[in-house]
XYZ file of C-alpha atoms in Angstrom:
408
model
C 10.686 -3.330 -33.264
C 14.010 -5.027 -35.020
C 13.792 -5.206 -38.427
C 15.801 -7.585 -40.097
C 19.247 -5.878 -41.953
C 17.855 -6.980 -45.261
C 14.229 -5.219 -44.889
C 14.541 -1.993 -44.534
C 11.628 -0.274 -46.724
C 12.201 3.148 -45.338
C 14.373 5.361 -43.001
C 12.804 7.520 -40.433
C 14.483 10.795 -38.699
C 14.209 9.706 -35.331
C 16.765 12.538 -33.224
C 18.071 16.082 -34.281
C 20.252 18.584 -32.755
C 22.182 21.268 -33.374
C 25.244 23.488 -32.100
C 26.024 26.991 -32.765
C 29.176 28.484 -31.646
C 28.097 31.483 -29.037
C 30.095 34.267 -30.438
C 28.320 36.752 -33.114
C 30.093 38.281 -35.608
C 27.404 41.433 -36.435
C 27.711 43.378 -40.047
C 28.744 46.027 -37.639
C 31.450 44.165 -36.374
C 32.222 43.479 -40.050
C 32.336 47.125 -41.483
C 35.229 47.615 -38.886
C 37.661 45.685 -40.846
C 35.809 45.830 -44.251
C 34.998 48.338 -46.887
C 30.811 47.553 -45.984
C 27.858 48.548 -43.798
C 25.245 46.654 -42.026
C 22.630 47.783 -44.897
C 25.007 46.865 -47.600
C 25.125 43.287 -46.706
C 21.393 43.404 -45.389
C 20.491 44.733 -48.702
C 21.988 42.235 -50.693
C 22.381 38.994 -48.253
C 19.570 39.142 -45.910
C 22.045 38.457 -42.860
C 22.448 40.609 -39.940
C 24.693 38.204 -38.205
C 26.626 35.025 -37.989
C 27.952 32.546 -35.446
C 31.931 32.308 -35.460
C 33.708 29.177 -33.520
C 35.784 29.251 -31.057
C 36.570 25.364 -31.570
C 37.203 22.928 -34.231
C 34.366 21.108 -36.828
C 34.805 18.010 -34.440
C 33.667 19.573 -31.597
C 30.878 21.337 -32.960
C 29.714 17.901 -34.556
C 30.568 16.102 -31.417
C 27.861 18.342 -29.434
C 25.247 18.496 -32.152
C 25.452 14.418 -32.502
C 24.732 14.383 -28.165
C 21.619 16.708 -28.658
C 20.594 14.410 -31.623
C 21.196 10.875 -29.836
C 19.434 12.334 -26.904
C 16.354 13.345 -28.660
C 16.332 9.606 -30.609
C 16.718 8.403 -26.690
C 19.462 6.245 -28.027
C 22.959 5.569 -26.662
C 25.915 6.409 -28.590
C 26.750 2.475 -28.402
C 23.405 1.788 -30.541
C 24.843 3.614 -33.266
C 25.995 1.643 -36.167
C 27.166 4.701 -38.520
C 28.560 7.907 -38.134
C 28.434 10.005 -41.639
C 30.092 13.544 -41.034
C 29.558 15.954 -43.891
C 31.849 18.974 -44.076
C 34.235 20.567 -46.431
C 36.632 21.711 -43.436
C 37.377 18.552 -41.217
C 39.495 18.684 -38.783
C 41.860 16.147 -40.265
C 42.015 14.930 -43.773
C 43.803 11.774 -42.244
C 42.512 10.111 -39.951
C 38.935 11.242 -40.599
C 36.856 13.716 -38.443
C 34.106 11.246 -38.076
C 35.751 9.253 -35.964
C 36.898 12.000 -33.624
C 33.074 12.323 -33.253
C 32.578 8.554 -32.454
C 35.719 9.053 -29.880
C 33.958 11.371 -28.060
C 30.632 9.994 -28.469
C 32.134 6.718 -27.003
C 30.265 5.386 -30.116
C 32.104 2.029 -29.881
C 30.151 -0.286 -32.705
C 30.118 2.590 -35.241
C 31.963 2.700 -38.595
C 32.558 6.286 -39.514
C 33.125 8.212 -42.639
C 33.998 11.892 -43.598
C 31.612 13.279 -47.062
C 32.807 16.677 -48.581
C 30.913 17.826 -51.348
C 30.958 21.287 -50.129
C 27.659 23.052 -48.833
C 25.727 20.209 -50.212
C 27.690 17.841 -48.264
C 24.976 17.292 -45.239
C 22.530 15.792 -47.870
C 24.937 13.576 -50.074
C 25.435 11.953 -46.678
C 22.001 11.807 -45.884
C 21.517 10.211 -49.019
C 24.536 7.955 -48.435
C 23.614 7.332 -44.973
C 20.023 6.271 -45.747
C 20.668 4.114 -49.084
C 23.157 1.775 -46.717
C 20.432 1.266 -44.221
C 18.280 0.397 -46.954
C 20.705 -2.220 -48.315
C 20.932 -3.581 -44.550
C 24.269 -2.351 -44.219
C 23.449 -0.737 -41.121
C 20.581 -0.435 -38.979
C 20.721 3.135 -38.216
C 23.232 6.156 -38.727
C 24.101 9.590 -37.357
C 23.963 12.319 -40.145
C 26.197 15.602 -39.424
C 26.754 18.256 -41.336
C 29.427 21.096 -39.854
C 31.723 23.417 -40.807
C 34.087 26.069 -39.553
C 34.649 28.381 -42.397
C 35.678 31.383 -40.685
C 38.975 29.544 -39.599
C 39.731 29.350 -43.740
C 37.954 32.814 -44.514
C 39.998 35.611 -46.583
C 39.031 37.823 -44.049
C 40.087 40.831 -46.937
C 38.306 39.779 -48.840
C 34.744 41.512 -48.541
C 32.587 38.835 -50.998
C 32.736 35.832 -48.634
C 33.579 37.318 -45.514
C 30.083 38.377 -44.671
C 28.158 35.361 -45.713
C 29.448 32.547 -43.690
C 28.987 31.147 -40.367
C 29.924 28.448 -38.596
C 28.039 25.480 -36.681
C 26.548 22.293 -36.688
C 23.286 20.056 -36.734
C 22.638 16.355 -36.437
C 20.208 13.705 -37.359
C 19.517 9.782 -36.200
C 18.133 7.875 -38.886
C 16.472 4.355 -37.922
C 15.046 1.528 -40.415
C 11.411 1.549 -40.281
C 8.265 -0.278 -41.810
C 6.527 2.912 -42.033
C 6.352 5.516 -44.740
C 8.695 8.282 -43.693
C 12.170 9.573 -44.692
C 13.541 10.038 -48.418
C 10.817 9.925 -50.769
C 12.768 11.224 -53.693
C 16.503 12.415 -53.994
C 18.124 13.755 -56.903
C 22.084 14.461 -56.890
C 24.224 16.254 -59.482
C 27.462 18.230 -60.180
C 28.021 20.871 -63.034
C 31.722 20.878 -62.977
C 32.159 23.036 -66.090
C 31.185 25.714 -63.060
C 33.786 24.331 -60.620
C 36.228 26.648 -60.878
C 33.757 29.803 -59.795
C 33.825 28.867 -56.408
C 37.277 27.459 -54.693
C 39.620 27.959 -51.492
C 43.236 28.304 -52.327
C 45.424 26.888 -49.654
C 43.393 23.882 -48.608
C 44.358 20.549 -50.442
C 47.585 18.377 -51.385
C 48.144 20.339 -54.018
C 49.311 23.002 -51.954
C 51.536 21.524 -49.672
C 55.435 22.048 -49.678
C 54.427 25.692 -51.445
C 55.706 27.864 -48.804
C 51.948 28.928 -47.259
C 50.729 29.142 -44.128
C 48.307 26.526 -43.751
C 44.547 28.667 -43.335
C 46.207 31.537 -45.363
C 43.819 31.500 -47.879
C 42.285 33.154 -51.764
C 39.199 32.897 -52.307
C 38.143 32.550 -56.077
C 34.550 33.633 -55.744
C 32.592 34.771 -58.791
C 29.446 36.187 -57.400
C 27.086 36.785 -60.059
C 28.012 33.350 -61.789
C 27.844 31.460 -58.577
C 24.184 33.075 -58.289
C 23.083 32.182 -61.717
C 23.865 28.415 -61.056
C 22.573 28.340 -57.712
C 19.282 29.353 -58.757
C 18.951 27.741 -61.759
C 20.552 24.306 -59.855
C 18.527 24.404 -57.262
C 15.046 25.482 -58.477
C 15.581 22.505 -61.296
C 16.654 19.947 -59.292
C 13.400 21.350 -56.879
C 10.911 20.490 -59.935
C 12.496 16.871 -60.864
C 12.689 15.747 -57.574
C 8.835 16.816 -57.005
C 8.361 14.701 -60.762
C 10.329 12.071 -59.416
C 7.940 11.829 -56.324
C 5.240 12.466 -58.090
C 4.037 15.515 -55.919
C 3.083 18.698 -56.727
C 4.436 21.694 -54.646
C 1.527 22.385 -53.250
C 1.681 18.808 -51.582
C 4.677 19.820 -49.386
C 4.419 21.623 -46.012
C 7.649 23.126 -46.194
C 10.296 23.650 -48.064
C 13.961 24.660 -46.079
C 16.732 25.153 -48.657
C 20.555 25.654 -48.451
C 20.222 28.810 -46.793
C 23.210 30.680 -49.317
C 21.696 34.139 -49.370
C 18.007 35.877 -49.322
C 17.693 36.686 -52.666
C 19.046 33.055 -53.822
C 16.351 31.435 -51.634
C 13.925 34.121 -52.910
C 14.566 33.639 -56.172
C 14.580 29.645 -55.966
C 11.267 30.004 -54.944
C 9.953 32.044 -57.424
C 11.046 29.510 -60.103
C 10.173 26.464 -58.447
C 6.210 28.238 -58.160
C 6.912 28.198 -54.000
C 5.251 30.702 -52.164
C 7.821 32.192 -49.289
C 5.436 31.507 -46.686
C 6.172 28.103 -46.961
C 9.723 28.230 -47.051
C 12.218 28.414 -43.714
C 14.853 30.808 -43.646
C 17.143 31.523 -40.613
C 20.136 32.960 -42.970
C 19.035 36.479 -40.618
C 20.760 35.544 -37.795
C 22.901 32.128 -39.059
C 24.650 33.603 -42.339
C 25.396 30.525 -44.562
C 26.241 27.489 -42.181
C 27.744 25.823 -45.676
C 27.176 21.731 -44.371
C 25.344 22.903 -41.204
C 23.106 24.999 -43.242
C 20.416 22.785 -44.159
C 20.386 20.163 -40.666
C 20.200 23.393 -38.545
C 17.277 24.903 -40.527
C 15.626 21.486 -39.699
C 16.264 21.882 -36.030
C 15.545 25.324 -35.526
C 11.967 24.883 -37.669
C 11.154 21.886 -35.598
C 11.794 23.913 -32.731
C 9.303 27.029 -34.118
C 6.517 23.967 -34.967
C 6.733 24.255 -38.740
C 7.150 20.592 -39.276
C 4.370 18.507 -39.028
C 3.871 14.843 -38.143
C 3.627 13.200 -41.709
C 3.983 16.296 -44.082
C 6.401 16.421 -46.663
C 9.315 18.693 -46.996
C 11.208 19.775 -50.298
C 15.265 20.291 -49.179
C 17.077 21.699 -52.290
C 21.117 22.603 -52.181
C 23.862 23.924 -53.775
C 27.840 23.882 -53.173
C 30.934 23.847 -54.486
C 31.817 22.007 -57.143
C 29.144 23.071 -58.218
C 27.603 20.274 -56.535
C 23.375 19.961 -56.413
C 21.031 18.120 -54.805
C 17.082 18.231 -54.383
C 14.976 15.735 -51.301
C 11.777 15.026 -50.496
C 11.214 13.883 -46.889
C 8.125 12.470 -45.504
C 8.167 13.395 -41.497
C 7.259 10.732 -39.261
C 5.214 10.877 -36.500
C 7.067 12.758 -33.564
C 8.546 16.127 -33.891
C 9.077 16.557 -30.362
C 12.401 15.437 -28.523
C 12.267 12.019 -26.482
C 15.092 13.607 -24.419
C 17.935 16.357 -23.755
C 21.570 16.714 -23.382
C 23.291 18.318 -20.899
C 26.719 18.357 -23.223
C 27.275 22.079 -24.427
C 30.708 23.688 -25.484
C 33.495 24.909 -23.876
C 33.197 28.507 -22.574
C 34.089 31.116 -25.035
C 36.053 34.473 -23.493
C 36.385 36.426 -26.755
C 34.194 38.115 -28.792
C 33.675 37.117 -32.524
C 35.194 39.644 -33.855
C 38.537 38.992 -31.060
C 38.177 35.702 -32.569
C 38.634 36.972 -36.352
C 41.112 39.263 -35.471
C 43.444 36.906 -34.011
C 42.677 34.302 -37.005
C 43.481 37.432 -39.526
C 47.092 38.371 -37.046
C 47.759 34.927 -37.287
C 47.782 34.301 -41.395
C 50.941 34.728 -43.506
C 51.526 37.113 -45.963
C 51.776 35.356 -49.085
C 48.529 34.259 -50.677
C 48.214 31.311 -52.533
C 47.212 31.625 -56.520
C 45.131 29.942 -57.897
C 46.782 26.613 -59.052
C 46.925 25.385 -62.742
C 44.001 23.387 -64.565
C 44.533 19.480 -63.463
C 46.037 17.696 -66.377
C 43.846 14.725 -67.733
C 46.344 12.916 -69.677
C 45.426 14.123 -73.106
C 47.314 17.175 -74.649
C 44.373 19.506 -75.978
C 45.114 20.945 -80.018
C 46.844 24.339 -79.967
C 44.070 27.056 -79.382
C 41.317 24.781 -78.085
C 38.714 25.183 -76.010
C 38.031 22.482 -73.223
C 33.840 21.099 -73.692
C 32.378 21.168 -70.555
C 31.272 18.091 -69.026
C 27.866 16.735 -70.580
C 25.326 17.342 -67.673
C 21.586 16.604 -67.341
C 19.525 19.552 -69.105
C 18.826 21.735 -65.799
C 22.790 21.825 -64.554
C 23.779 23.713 -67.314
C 24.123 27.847 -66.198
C 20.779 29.163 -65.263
C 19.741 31.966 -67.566
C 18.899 34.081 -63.835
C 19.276 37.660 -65.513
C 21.807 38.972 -62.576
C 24.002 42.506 -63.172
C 27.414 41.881 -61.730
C 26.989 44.251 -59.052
C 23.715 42.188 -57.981
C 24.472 40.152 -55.919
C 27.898 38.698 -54.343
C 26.891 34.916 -54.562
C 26.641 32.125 -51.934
């Protein structure tokens, strides 16, 4: 059916897919560099294992958009959009969306690049579906992907064993029916933004003398724990308000898979039972972008998404970005079709592949830089206000010892 560009009532997910790099870094694997052991991390993360990539975040997106244009049954030339959501593109200039449409051979597509950190999958769902409902576009490919591991401080033991890398995909179409983004609430509690940051990625590091993917990791753990919780679980309850559902209206709920005890205790706030909530954090780690998109996939794939049932998709990122959706799923939650596009063979093992990354990093490690002027000399002695925020995006009162937890 073609729908007019200026009636677009509501966006269906019509194709998913996802990519996973085949190397595995285990927490064994990890405790051979690191000051840890399998039931540390276990203990405290819930992961066992992650996925560590052998190529670049266009690649991995490139292969989860095939699997996801295949299941729609579309042709990359149908495509009208491209969103790629990922906080470690390929290229800052040109963008790593249209690397994707390249090798797509998406030739009608605009393309765009989103980073809003872990949350940066959903802000371009959000962005993707709002311009098909504006007739913009017709239809869009969502990707969220990210290659962490090629940024990771790999001495540094807090966020070395919670990411992963990978990718997952959607196809969004205009439809007449009810499906797609019921609600959507987005937010960003940047008196928090400092907690969680990458020095040696950015402008502002350029010309300093670094090696570029030599990296410090500012990562405050027990902080970045108490806002995720309190973010997410808040944003969970005004987004079920705002769609003016009750939790025990939605099927399932698959959240920014950051940690076990995060999602755990997300779901104790937000009155969620576990049973209905989707982890895959076990055997994924934190996919940052991909986290969310491959959840989708993988829960698809186990049948725990039913035709017309509503799911509940909180996040939380950098920034400290946060976001909260409810979905209605359409109809079909079976694939139309398959690709036969996979990646390129990988001859090391994950933890070759970190070794080499960690041989190949300078020695110098970048501070972290000074606060960004705004123009307006504070008095002598005061104290910078944090940003006024909506009431649940200030700090979460989650009672958390520092030795807790390690965050995200």
């Amino acid at each position: 059916m073609n729908i007019p560009r200026a009636v677009a009532p509501c966006v269906d997910i019509v194709g998913w897919g996802l990519c996973l790099p085949p190397a595995e870094l285990s927490n064994a694997d990890l405790a051979t560099i690191l000051d840890t052991s399998d039931d540390w991390i276990v203990r405290r993360t819930g992961i066992e294992r992650r996925p560590i990539s052998h190529v670049g975040v266009s690649q991995l997106a490139y292969v989860a958009a095939a699997h996801a244009l295949a299941c729609a049954a579309m042709d990359p030339d149908d495509i009208d959009l491209i969103v790629l959501g990922s906080c470690t593109a390929d290229d800052q200039m040109p963008n790593s969306a249209s690397a994707v449409q390249r090798a797509l051979g998406a030739r009608r597509a605009a393309a765009m690049d989103v980073n809003t950190a872990c949350t940066s999958f959903m802000y371009s769902l959000s962005t993707a579906s709002a311009l098909i409902k504006a007739g913009a576009v017709r239809n869009a490919l969502v990707v969220g992907a990210d290659t962490l591991s090629a940024y990771m401080d790999w001495d540094n033991r807090t966020p070395s064993v919670l990411f992963g890398d990978g990718a997952g995909a959607v196809v969004l179409k205009a439809c007449d029916e009810p499906a797609g983004i019921v609600a959507e609430v987005l937010g960003c509690v940047t008196s928090a933004r400092d907690e969680l940051r990458i020095n040696g990625i950015g402008s502002k590091f350029a010309n300093a003398g670094l090696m570029y993917g030599t990296t410090h990791w500012d990562f405050n753990g027990p902080e970045i724990f108490r806002q995720a919780v309190g973010g997410m679980a808040a944003a969970a309850r005004e987004v079920l308000a705002k769609a003016g559902v009750a939790s025990a209206d939605v099927g399932l709920v698959i959240p920014h898979q950051a940690n076990l005890r995060i999602v755990e205790a997300v779901a104790r706030r937000a009155g969620i039972a576990m049973e209905k909530v989707f982890t895959n954090m076990q055997a994924r780690g934190n996919l940052s972008s991909a986290s969310i998109p491959v959840a989708l996939v993988e829960a698809l794939a186990q049948q725990r998404v039913a035709p017309g049932s509503l799911l509940l998709l909180p996040a939380f990122g950098g920034g400290m970005t946060w976001s909260a959706h409810v979905l209605r799923w359409g109809k079909r939650t079976t694939p139309l079709g398959t690709s036969p596009i996979r990646l390129p063979p990988c001859e090391r093992t994950a933890l070759e592949i970190v070794a080499a990354l960690r041989a190949s990093k300078g020695s110098s490690r970048p501070s972290t830089p000074p606060p960004v002027e705004t123009g307006r000399a504070p008095r002598e002695g005061a104290v910078h206000p944090a940003p006024a925020t909506r009431s649940h995006a200030a700090p979460a009162q989650a009672q958390c010892a520092s030795n807790d937890i390690d965050g995200t």
